[in-house]
Short mmCIF file of C-alpha atoms in Angstrom, two decimals:
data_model
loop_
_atom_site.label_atom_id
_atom_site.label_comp_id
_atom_site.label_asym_id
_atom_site.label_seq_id
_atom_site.Cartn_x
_atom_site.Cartn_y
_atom_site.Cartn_z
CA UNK A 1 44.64 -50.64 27.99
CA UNK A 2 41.85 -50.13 25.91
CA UNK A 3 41.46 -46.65 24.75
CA UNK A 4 39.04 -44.01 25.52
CA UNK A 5 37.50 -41.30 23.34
CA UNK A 6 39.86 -38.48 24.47
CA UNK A 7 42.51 -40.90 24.05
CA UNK A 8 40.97 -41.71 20.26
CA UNK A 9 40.53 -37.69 19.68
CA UNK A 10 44.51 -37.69 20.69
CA UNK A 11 45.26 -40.85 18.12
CA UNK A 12 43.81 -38.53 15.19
CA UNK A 13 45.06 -35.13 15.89
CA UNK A 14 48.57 -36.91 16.65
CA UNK A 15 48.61 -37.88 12.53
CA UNK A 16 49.44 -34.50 11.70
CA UNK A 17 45.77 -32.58 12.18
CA UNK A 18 46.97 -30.66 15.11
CA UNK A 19 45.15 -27.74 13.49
CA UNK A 20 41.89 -29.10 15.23
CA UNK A 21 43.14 -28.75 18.57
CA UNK A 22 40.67 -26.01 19.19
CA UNK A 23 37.39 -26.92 21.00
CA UNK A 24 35.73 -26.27 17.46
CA UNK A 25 38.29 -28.49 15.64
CA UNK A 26 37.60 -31.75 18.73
CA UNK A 27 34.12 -31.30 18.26
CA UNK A 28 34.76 -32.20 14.65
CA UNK A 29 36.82 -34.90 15.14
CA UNK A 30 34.95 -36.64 18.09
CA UNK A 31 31.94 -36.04 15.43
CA UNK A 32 33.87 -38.02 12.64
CA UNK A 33 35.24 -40.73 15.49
CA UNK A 34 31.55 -41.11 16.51
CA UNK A 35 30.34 -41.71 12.33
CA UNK A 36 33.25 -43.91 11.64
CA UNK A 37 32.47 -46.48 14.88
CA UNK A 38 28.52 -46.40 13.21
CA UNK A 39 30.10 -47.43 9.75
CA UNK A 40 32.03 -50.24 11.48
CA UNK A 41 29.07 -51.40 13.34
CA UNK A 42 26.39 -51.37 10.38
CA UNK A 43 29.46 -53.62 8.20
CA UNK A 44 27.86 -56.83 10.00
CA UNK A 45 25.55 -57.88 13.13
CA UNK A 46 28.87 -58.16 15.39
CA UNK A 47 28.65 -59.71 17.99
CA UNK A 48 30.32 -57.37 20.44
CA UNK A 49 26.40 -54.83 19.40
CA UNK A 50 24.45 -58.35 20.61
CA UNK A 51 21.82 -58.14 23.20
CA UNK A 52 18.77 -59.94 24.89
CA UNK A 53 15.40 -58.20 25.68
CA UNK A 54 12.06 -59.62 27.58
CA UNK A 55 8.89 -58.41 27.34
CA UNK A 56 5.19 -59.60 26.80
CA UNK A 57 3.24 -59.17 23.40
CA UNK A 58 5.26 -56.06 22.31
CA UNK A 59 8.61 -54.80 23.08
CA UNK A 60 10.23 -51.53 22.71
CA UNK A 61 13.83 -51.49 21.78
CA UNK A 62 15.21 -47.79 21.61
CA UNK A 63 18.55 -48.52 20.51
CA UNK A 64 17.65 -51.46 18.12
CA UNK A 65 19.64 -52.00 15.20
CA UNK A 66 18.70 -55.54 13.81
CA UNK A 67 16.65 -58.15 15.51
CA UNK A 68 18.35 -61.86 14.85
CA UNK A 69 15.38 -63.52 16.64
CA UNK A 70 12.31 -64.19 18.58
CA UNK A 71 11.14 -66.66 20.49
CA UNK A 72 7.87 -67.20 22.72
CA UNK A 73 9.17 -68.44 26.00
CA UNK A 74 6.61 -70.43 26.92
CA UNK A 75 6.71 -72.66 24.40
CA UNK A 76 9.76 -71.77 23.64
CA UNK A 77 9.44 -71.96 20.11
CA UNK A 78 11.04 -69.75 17.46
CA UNK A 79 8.76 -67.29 15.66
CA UNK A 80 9.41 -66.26 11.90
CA UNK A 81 9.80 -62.91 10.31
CA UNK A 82 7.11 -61.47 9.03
CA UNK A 83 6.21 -58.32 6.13
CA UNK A 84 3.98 -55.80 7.89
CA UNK A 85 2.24 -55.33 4.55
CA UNK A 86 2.15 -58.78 3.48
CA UNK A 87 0.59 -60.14 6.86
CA UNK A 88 -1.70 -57.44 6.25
CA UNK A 89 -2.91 -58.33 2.50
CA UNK A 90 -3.21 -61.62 3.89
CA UNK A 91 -5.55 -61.42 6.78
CA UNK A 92 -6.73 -57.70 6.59
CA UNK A 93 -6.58 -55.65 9.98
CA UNK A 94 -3.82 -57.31 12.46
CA UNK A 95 -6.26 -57.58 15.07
CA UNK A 96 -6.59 -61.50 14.91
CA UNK A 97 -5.25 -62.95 18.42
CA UNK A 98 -3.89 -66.23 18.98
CA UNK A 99 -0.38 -67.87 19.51
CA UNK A 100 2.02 -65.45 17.61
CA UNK A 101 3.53 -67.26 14.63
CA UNK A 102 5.20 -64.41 13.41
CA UNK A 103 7.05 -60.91 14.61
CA UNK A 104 7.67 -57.53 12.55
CA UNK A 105 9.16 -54.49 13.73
CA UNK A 106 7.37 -51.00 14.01
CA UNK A 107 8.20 -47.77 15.27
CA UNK A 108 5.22 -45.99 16.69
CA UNK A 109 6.31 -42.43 18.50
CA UNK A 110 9.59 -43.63 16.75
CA UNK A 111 10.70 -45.91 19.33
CA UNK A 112 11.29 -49.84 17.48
CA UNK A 113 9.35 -51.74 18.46
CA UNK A 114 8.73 -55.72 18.28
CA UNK A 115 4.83 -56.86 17.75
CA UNK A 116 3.58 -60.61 16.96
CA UNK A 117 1.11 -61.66 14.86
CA UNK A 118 -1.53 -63.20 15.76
CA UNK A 119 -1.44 -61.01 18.78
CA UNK A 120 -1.15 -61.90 22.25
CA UNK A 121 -0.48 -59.33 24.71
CA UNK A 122 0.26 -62.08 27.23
CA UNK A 123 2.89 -63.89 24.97
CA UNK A 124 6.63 -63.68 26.87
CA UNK A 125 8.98 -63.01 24.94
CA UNK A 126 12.70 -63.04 24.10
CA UNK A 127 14.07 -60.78 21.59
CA UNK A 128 17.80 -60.97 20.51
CA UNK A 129 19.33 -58.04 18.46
CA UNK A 130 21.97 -56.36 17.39
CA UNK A 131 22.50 -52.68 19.26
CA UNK A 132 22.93 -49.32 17.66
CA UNK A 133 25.90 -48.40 20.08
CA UNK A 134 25.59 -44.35 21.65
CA UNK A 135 27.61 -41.83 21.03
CA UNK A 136 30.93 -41.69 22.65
CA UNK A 137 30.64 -38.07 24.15
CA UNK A 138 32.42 -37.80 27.67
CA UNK A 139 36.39 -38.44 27.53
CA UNK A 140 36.04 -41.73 29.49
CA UNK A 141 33.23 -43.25 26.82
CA UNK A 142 34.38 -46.02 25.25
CA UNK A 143 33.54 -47.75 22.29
CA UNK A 144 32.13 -51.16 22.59
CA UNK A 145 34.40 -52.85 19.62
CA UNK A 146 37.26 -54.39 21.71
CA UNK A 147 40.02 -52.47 21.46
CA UNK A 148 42.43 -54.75 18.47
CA UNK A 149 39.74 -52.92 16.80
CA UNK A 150 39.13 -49.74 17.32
CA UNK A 151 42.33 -48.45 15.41
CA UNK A 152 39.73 -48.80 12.17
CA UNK A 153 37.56 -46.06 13.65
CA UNK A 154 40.75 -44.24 14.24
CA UNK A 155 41.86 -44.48 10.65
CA UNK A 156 38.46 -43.72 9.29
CA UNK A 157 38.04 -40.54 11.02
CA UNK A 158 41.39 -39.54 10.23
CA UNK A 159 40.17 -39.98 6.19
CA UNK A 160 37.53 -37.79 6.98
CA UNK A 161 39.65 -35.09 8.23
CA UNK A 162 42.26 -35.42 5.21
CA UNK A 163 39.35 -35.09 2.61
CA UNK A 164 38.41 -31.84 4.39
CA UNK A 165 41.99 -30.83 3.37
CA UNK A 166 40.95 -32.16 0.13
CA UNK A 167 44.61 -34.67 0.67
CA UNK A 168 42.73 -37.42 -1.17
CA UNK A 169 45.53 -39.68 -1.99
CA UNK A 170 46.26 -39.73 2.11
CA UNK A 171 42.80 -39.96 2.84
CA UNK A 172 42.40 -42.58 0.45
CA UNK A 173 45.52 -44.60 2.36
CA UNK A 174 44.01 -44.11 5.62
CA UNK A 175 40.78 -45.59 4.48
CA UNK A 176 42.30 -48.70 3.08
CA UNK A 177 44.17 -49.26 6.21
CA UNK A 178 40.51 -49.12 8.11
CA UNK A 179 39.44 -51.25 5.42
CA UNK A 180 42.20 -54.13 6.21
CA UNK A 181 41.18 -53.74 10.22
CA UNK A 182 37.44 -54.08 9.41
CA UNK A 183 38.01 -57.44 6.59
CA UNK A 184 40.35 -58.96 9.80
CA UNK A 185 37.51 -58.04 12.11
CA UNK A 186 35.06 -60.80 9.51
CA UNK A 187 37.76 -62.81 9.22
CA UNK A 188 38.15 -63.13 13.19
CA UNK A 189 34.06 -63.39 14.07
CA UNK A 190 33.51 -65.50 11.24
CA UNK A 191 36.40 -68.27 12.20
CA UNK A 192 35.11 -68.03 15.88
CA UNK A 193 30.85 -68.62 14.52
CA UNK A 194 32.40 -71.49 12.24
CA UNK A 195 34.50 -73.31 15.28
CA UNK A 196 31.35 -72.47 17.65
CA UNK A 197 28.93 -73.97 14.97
CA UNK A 198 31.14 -76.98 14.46
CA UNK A 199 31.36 -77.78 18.34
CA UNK A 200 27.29 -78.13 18.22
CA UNK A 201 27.17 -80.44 15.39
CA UNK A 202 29.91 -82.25 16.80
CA UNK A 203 28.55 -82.21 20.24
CA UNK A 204 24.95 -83.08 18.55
CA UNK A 205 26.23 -86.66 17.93
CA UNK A 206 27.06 -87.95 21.26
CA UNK A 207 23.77 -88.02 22.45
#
């Protein structure tokens, strides 16, 4: 059964940290649970953080991590990335409209945001990224890395708390042993993108 934070809180203190039992001492640990599934995430664009947005001309993504790609829908066609700064020394102010060609990310009122160049406010558009994941903070959150997982994030925050113990040579085992879960993580997703990559080339040839 896939484990929830108070269950992951439990899984650390259980290692022989009981001495942050207190609500002071969970806050700590949910704190270091929380930083340690972030680490995980930011390793790679997994695909477990992937989502799909619409919008037209611009889209706001809030919890935007990385954007893999855009397309205009009613082509569709793909768009390329584009430098903010280069598009800029290139045609001056990005005023120029048109069928967008390129997209760039901005963060006005710091909210991400997607914008194409040339502009079109009408342009649909499909944006797929990879997620910055919230915050477990009620008991039932869970973590969105299935749960074969989620023992790294475990492991990781338990580091954490043996360096604040300054028991380096523990903490030092624990973080290899996250290590080991997060290399079998690539190994897994990157087997699964070869085999699905394969199928389409394969597949490509019997038409």
């Amino acid at each position: 059964m896939p484990r929830t934070f108070n269950d992951l809180r439990v899984e650390v203190l259980a290692r022989g940290v009981q001495y942050l039992s207190d609500t002071a001492g969970l806050l700590r640990v949910g704190q270091w649970l929380n930083d340690a599934a972030h680490e995980v995430d930011e390793v790679e664009a997994w695909p477990y953080l992937h989502a799909t947005i619409a919008g037209t001309g611009t889209v706001a993504i809030p919890d935007l991590g990385r954007v893999l790609w855009v397309a205009d829908t009613s082509g569709p066609r793909m768009l390329e990335v584009g430098d903010q700064q280069q598009l800029v020394e290139m045609f001056g102010a990005l005023t120029l409209t048109g069928q967008p060609a390129w997209f760039f990310v901005q963060d006005p009122a710091g909210v991400p945001t997607v914008s194409v160049f040339p502009v079109s406010a009408g342009t649909p558009l499909s944006v797929r990224y990879s997620k910055i994941a919230a915050d477990m903070v009620a008991g039932t959150d869970e973590l969105l890395m299935p749960e074969r997982f989620r023992e790294a994030v475990v492991q990781y925050a338990f580091a954490r708390a043996l360096r604040e113990r300054s028991d380096y040579e523990e903490a030092a085992v624990a973080q290899q042993a996250g290590d080991v879960i997060v290399a079998r993580m690539r190994d897994f997703y990157g087997e699964r993108a070869r085999v699905s990559s394969q199928v389409i080339v394969d597949g490509a040839g019997d038409w």
